[in-house]
Amino acid sequence: KTRYATGEFTADISADLTVPAVMVIDRQANYPSVGSVVTMERRPMQAVKAVGCAEATIEKSMKVYRDGQWAEASAFRPGDRVRVTLTITADDDLDYLVVTDPRPAGFEPAEQLPEPVWSDGTCFYRENRDSSTNLYIDHLRRGSYILSYELYAAQQGVYTSGAAELQSQYNPIVTAHSSGSVITVNTDE
């Protein structure tokens, strides 16, 4: 389907990719044109591996509060208080970072209202969205930082805990994401 006025179109070329070949993108007339090829792949969330850049990395873990202490877990019971811990390692001073952490379905934020939070000597602003928690950091000095927020397990089921993504707003080359995982909420856990 070609879009009116721009000539933009999308075509599935997966059938053409069975053997190595050369692809040529060429304009059809003497006017400015732009062309691109985008590949997409669907993978299970647990197959997503952490990827960092030269300036930063991010790791994500989840802990449950039971018997008076926090313990690493990937299986929870309805009503459990869960702490999401994001470990950011910055190899350089970074400015204006946004961390977007998709919240697993079936979990609700313990703190509903957005607020500034102090952790590990840095201040970040936490904002809860419908399906994610966003952290905004104005300045992050070189070093390792542990930022955390809490959720409640609300519904039974098997959910994906999406990869937390870190991105510099004014330097898009600075981007990293954590690995993905699958978590369960079950009364039999």
PDB file of C-alpha atoms in Angstrom:
ATOM      1  CA  LYS A   1       0.000   0.000   0.000  1.00  0.00           C
ATOM      2  CA  THR A   2       1.467   3.346  -1.043  1.00  0.00           C
ATOM      3  CA  ARG A   3       0.837   6.358   1.190  1.00  0.00           C
ATOM      4  CA  TYR A   4      -0.793   9.324  -0.548  1.00  0.00           C
ATOM      5  CA  ALA A   5       1.427  12.345  -1.321  1.00  0.00           C
ATOM      6  CA  THR A   6       4.672  10.898   0.091  1.00  0.00           C
ATOM      7  CA  GLY A   7       4.878   7.683  -1.898  1.00  0.00           C
ATOM      8  CA  GLU A   8       5.910   5.834   1.257  1.00  0.00           C
ATOM      9  CA  PHE A   9       5.300   2.096   1.213  1.00  0.00           C
ATOM     10  CA  THR A  10       6.119  -1.001   3.221  1.00  0.00           C
ATOM     11  CA  ALA A  11       6.892  -4.356   1.636  1.00  0.00           C
ATOM     12  CA  ASP A  12       7.653  -7.738   3.181  1.00  0.00           C
ATOM     13  CA  ILE A  13      10.847  -8.989   1.525  1.00  0.00           C
ATOM     14  CA  SER A  14      11.430 -12.028   3.735  1.00  0.00           C
ATOM     15  CA  ALA A  15      10.742 -14.389   0.809  1.00  0.00           C
ATOM     16  CA  ASP A  16      13.559 -12.654  -1.132  1.00  0.00           C
ATOM     17  CA  LEU A  17      16.070 -13.270   1.677  1.00  0.00           C
ATOM     18  CA  THR A  18      16.453 -17.011   1.172  1.00  0.00           C
ATOM     19  CA  VAL A  19      19.764 -16.620  -0.691  1.00  0.00           C
ATOM     20  CA  PRO A  20      22.482 -13.945  -0.470  1.00  0.00           C
ATOM     21  CA  ALA A  21      21.777 -11.110  -2.878  1.00  0.00           C
ATOM     22  CA  VAL A  22      22.379  -7.418  -3.498  1.00  0.00           C
ATOM     23  CA  MET A  23      19.544  -4.983  -2.850  1.00  0.00           C
ATOM     24  CA  VAL A  24      19.413  -1.651  -4.657  1.00  0.00           C
ATOM     25  CA  ILE A  25      17.239   1.222  -3.513  1.00  0.00           C
ATOM     26  CA  ASP A  26      16.831   3.676  -6.361  1.00  0.00           C
ATOM     27  CA  ARG A  27      14.654   6.691  -6.927  1.00  0.00           C
ATOM     28  CA  GLN A  28      12.343   6.761  -9.915  1.00  0.00           C
ATOM     29  CA  ALA A  29      12.489  10.476 -10.761  1.00  0.00           C
ATOM     30  CA  ASN A  30      14.727  13.529 -10.346  1.00  0.00           C
ATOM     31  CA  TYR A  31      13.651  14.700  -6.874  1.00  0.00           C
ATOM     32  CA  PRO A  32      14.931  14.105  -3.332  1.00  0.00           C
ATOM     33  CA  SER A  33      14.228  10.588  -2.063  1.00  0.00           C
ATOM     34  CA  VAL A  34      14.933   8.580   1.036  1.00  0.00           C
ATOM     35  CA  GLY A  35      15.056   4.794   1.274  1.00  0.00           C
ATOM     36  CA  SER A  36      15.747   2.324   4.020  1.00  0.00           C
ATOM     37  CA  VAL A  37      15.544  -1.317   4.937  1.00  0.00           C
ATOM     38  CA  VAL A  38      14.423  -2.230   8.435  1.00  0.00           C
ATOM     39  CA  THR A  39      14.611  -5.728   9.836  1.00  0.00           C
ATOM     40  CA  MET A  40      12.460  -6.959  12.686  1.00  0.00           C
ATOM     41  CA  GLU A  41      12.687 -10.194  14.596  1.00  0.00           C
ATOM     42  CA  ARG A  42      10.406 -11.636  17.239  1.00  0.00           C
ATOM     43  CA  ARG A  43      12.080 -13.438  20.122  1.00  0.00           C
ATOM     44  CA  PRO A  44      10.917 -14.708  23.478  1.00  0.00           C
ATOM     45  CA  MET A  45      11.692 -12.200  26.240  1.00  0.00           C
ATOM     46  CA  GLN A  46      14.081 -14.567  28.043  1.00  0.00           C
ATOM     47  CA  ALA A  47      16.226 -14.653  24.870  1.00  0.00           C
ATOM     48  CA  VAL A  48      16.874 -10.887  25.073  1.00  0.00           C
ATOM     49  CA  LYS A  49      20.428 -10.384  26.381  1.00  0.00           C
ATOM     50  CA  ALA A  50      21.770  -7.249  28.049  1.00  0.00           C
ATOM     51  CA  VAL A  51      23.575  -4.837  25.724  1.00  0.00           C
ATOM     52  CA  GLY A  52      25.587  -1.819  26.811  1.00  0.00           C
ATOM     53  CA  CYS A  53      27.660   0.844  25.123  1.00  0.00           C
ATOM     54  CA  ALA A  54      31.130   2.228  25.834  1.00  0.00           C
ATOM     55  CA  GLU A  55      29.692   4.807  28.259  1.00  0.00           C
ATOM     56  CA  ALA A  56      27.083   2.841  30.238  1.00  0.00           C
ATOM     57  CA  THR A  57      25.444  -0.484  31.083  1.00  0.00           C
ATOM     58  CA  ILE A  58      22.255  -1.367  32.952  1.00  0.00           C
ATOM     59  CA  GLU A  59      21.203  -4.523  34.805  1.00  0.00           C
ATOM     60  CA  LYS A  60      17.807  -5.373  36.281  1.00  0.00           C
ATOM     61  CA  SER A  61      16.872  -7.721  39.113  1.00  0.00           C
ATOM     62  CA  MET A  62      13.756  -8.353  41.175  1.00  0.00           C
ATOM     63  CA  LYS A  63      13.587  -9.182  44.867  1.00  0.00           C
ATOM     64  CA  VAL A  64      10.704 -10.200  47.108  1.00  0.00           C
ATOM     65  CA  TYR A  65      10.228  -9.237  50.771  1.00  0.00           C
ATOM     66  CA  ARG A  66       9.638 -12.386  52.810  1.00  0.00           C
ATOM     67  CA  ASP A  67      10.509 -13.403  56.358  1.00  0.00           C
ATOM     68  CA  GLY A  68      11.863  -9.933  57.140  1.00  0.00           C
ATOM     69  CA  GLN A  69      14.406  -9.788  54.314  1.00  0.00           C
ATOM     70  CA  TRP A  70      14.757  -9.134  50.593  1.00  0.00           C
ATOM     71  CA  ALA A  71      15.638 -12.145  48.411  1.00  0.00           C
ATOM     72  CA  GLU A  72      16.209 -12.518  44.638  1.00  0.00           C
ATOM     73  CA  ALA A  73      13.202 -14.160  42.980  1.00  0.00           C
ATOM     74  CA  SER A  74      11.445 -14.790  39.683  1.00  0.00           C
ATOM     75  CA  ALA A  75       8.348 -16.398  41.210  1.00  0.00           C
ATOM     76  CA  PHE A  76       5.943 -14.465  43.419  1.00  0.00           C
ATOM     77  CA  ARG A  77       2.603 -14.796  45.221  1.00  0.00           C
ATOM     78  CA  PRO A  78      -0.286 -12.339  44.887  1.00  0.00           C
ATOM     79  CA  GLY A  79       0.235  -9.549  47.414  1.00  0.00           C
ATOM     80  CA  ASP A  80       4.039  -9.873  47.526  1.00  0.00           C
ATOM     81  CA  ARG A  81       6.015  -6.657  47.804  1.00  0.00           C
ATOM     82  CA  VAL A  82       8.620  -6.691  45.016  1.00  0.00           C
ATOM     83  CA  ARG A  83      11.664  -4.450  44.694  1.00  0.00           C
ATOM     84  CA  VAL A  84      12.973  -3.773  41.187  1.00  0.00           C
ATOM     85  CA  THR A  85      16.680  -2.949  41.340  1.00  0.00           C
ATOM     86  CA  LEU A  86      18.400  -1.260  38.410  1.00  0.00           C
ATOM     87  CA  THR A  87      22.199  -1.199  38.511  1.00  0.00           C
ATOM     88  CA  ILE A  88      23.652   1.462  36.217  1.00  0.00           C
ATOM     89  CA  THR A  89      27.381   1.563  35.557  1.00  0.00           C
ATOM     90  CA  ALA A  90      28.610   4.778  33.940  1.00  0.00           C
ATOM     91  CA  ASP A  91      32.151   4.798  32.552  1.00  0.00           C
ATOM     92  CA  ASP A  92      31.862   8.518  31.856  1.00  0.00           C
ATOM     93  CA  ASP A  93      29.937  11.484  33.302  1.00  0.00           C
ATOM     94  CA  LEU A  94      26.489  11.457  31.648  1.00  0.00           C
ATOM     95  CA  ASP A  95      23.740  14.056  31.385  1.00  0.00           C
ATOM     96  CA  TYR A  96      19.978  13.891  30.837  1.00  0.00           C
ATOM     97  CA  LEU A  97      19.379  10.162  31.029  1.00  0.00           C
ATOM     98  CA  VAL A  98      15.987   8.493  30.791  1.00  0.00           C
ATOM     99  CA  VAL A  99      15.523   4.963  32.074  1.00  0.00           C
ATOM    100  CA  THR A 100      12.342   3.264  30.860  1.00  0.00           C
ATOM    101  CA  ASP A 101      11.482   0.052  32.662  1.00  0.00           C
ATOM    102  CA  PRO A 102       8.430  -1.827  31.323  1.00  0.00           C
ATOM    103  CA  ARG A 103       6.324  -3.088  34.211  1.00  0.00           C
ATOM    104  CA  PRO A 104       5.166  -6.710  34.039  1.00  0.00           C
ATOM    105  CA  ALA A 105       1.403  -7.032  33.608  1.00  0.00           C
ATOM    106  CA  GLY A 106      -0.181  -8.092  36.880  1.00  0.00           C
ATOM    107  CA  PHE A 107       2.022  -5.758  38.969  1.00  0.00           C
ATOM    108  CA  GLU A 108       1.123  -2.368  40.432  1.00  0.00           C
ATOM    109  CA  PRO A 109       3.468   0.383  41.689  1.00  0.00           C
ATOM    110  CA  ALA A 110       3.714   0.687  45.486  1.00  0.00           C
ATOM    111  CA  GLU A 111       4.074   4.477  45.151  1.00  0.00           C
ATOM    112  CA  GLN A 112       1.549   5.904  42.698  1.00  0.00           C
ATOM    113  CA  LEU A 113       2.575   9.548  42.577  1.00  0.00           C
ATOM    114  CA  PRO A 114       5.660  10.801  40.729  1.00  0.00           C
ATOM    115  CA  GLU A 115       8.389  12.194  42.958  1.00  0.00           C
ATOM    116  CA  PRO A 116      12.099  12.967  43.155  1.00  0.00           C
ATOM    117  CA  VAL A 117      14.064  10.161  44.833  1.00  0.00           C
ATOM    118  CA  TRP A 118      17.572  10.176  46.332  1.00  0.00           C
ATOM    119  CA  SER A 119      19.550   6.959  45.963  1.00  0.00           C
ATOM    120  CA  ASP A 120      23.260   6.179  45.964  1.00  0.00           C
ATOM    121  CA  GLY A 121      24.161   9.880  46.127  1.00  0.00           C
ATOM    122  CA  THR A 122      22.185  10.847  43.045  1.00  0.00           C
ATOM    123  CA  CYS A 123      18.729  12.302  42.568  1.00  0.00           C
ATOM    124  CA  PHE A 124      16.320  10.981  39.968  1.00  0.00           C
ATOM    125  CA  TYR A 125      12.691  11.686  39.226  1.00  0.00           C
ATOM    126  CA  ARG A 126      10.418   8.619  39.196  1.00  0.00           C
ATOM    127  CA  GLU A 127       7.261   8.643  37.101  1.00  0.00           C
ATOM    128  CA  ASN A 128       4.786   5.756  36.851  1.00  0.00           C
ATOM    129  CA  ARG A 129       3.026   5.291  33.524  1.00  0.00           C
ATOM    130  CA  ASP A 130       0.320   2.768  32.612  1.00  0.00           C
ATOM    131  CA  SER A 131       2.798   0.093  31.593  1.00  0.00           C
ATOM    132  CA  SER A 132       6.219   1.342  32.688  1.00  0.00           C
ATOM    133  CA  THR A 133       8.196   3.223  35.281  1.00  0.00           C
ATOM    134  CA  ASN A 134      10.375   6.034  33.952  1.00  0.00           C
ATOM    135  CA  LEU A 135      13.383   7.457  35.779  1.00  0.00           C
ATOM    136  CA  TYR A 136      14.828  10.828  34.758  1.00  0.00           C
ATOM    137  CA  ILE A 137      18.402  11.653  35.769  1.00  0.00           C
ATOM    138  CA  ASP A 138      19.844  15.137  35.108  1.00  0.00           C
ATOM    139  CA  HIS A 139      23.484  14.287  35.801  1.00  0.00           C
ATOM    140  CA  LEU A 140      25.186  10.986  36.540  1.00  0.00           C
ATOM    141  CA  ARG A 141      28.845  10.982  37.507  1.00  0.00           C
ATOM    142  CA  ARG A 142      31.150   8.132  36.569  1.00  0.00           C
ATOM    143  CA  GLY A 143      30.581   5.075  38.779  1.00  0.00           C
ATOM    144  CA  SER A 144      28.024   2.412  39.675  1.00  0.00           C
ATOM    145  CA  TYR A 145      24.567   3.269  40.989  1.00  0.00           C
ATOM    146  CA  ILE A 146      21.752   1.170  42.380  1.00  0.00           C
ATOM    147  CA  LEU A 147      18.316   2.681  41.780  1.00  0.00           C
ATOM    148  CA  SER A 148      15.218   0.876  42.975  1.00  0.00           C
ATOM    149  CA  TYR A 149      11.461   1.157  43.243  1.00  0.00           C
ATOM    150  CA  GLU A 150       8.772  -1.165  44.568  1.00  0.00           C
ATOM    151  CA  LEU A 151       5.772  -2.963  43.119  1.00  0.00           C
ATOM    152  CA  TYR A 152       3.042  -5.273  44.371  1.00  0.00           C
ATOM    153  CA  ALA A 153       2.234  -8.575  42.656  1.00  0.00           C
ATOM    154  CA  ALA A 154      -1.478  -8.184  41.994  1.00  0.00           C
ATOM    155  CA  GLN A 155      -2.636 -10.896  39.560  1.00  0.00           C
ATOM    156  CA  GLN A 156      -1.760 -14.541  39.020  1.00  0.00           C
ATOM    157  CA  GLY A 157      -0.129 -15.476  35.734  1.00  0.00           C
ATOM    158  CA  VAL A 158       3.077 -15.800  33.758  1.00  0.00           C
ATOM    159  CA  TYR A 159       4.462 -12.435  32.648  1.00  0.00           C
ATOM    160  CA  THR A 160       7.442 -11.022  30.832  1.00  0.00           C
ATOM    161  CA  SER A 161       9.570  -8.531  32.680  1.00  0.00           C
ATOM    162  CA  GLY A 162      10.705  -6.330  29.824  1.00  0.00           C
ATOM    163  CA  ALA A 163      14.229  -5.055  29.383  1.00  0.00           C
ATOM    164  CA  ALA A 164      14.990  -1.777  31.172  1.00  0.00           C
ATOM    165  CA  GLU A 165      16.386   0.742  28.674  1.00  0.00           C
ATOM    166  CA  LEU A 166      18.755   3.627  29.391  1.00  0.00           C
ATOM    167  CA  GLN A 167      19.135   6.471  26.861  1.00  0.00           C
ATOM    168  CA  SER A 168      20.819   9.871  26.879  1.00  0.00           C
ATOM    169  CA  GLN A 169      18.385  12.436  25.509  1.00  0.00           C
ATOM    170  CA  TYR A 170      21.050  14.634  23.909  1.00  0.00           C
ATOM    171  CA  ASN A 171      23.514  11.924  22.907  1.00  0.00           C
ATOM    172  CA  PRO A 172      21.513   9.049  21.368  1.00  0.00           C
ATOM    173  CA  ILE A 173      24.620   6.902  20.936  1.00  0.00           C
ATOM    174  CA  VAL A 174      24.566   6.426  24.727  1.00  0.00           C
ATOM    175  CA  THR A 175      21.986   3.672  25.034  1.00  0.00           C
ATOM    176  CA  ALA A 176      21.856   0.332  26.818  1.00  0.00           C
ATOM    177  CA  HIS A 177      19.278  -2.225  27.886  1.00  0.00           C
ATOM    178  CA  SER A 178      19.092  -5.030  30.421  1.00  0.00           C
ATOM    179  CA  SER A 179      18.219  -8.639  29.697  1.00  0.00           C
ATOM    180  CA  GLY A 180      14.623  -9.799  29.656  1.00  0.00           C
ATOM    181  CA  SER A 181      13.045 -12.459  31.840  1.00  0.00           C
ATOM    182  CA  VAL A 182       9.849 -14.363  32.490  1.00  0.00           C
ATOM    183  CA  ILE A 183       8.272 -14.226  35.948  1.00  0.00           C
ATOM    184  CA  THR A 184       5.335 -16.030  37.511  1.00  0.00           C
ATOM    185  CA  VAL A 185       2.764 -14.993  40.088  1.00  0.00           C
ATOM    186  CA  ASN A 186       1.059 -18.040  41.533  1.00  0.00           C
ATOM    187  CA  THR A 187      -0.585 -18.972  44.824  1.00  0.00           C
ATOM    188  CA  ASP A 188       1.240 -22.343  44.700  1.00  0.00           C
ATOM    189  CA  GLU A 189       4.709 -20.718  44.611  1.00  0.00           C
TER     190      GLU A 189
END
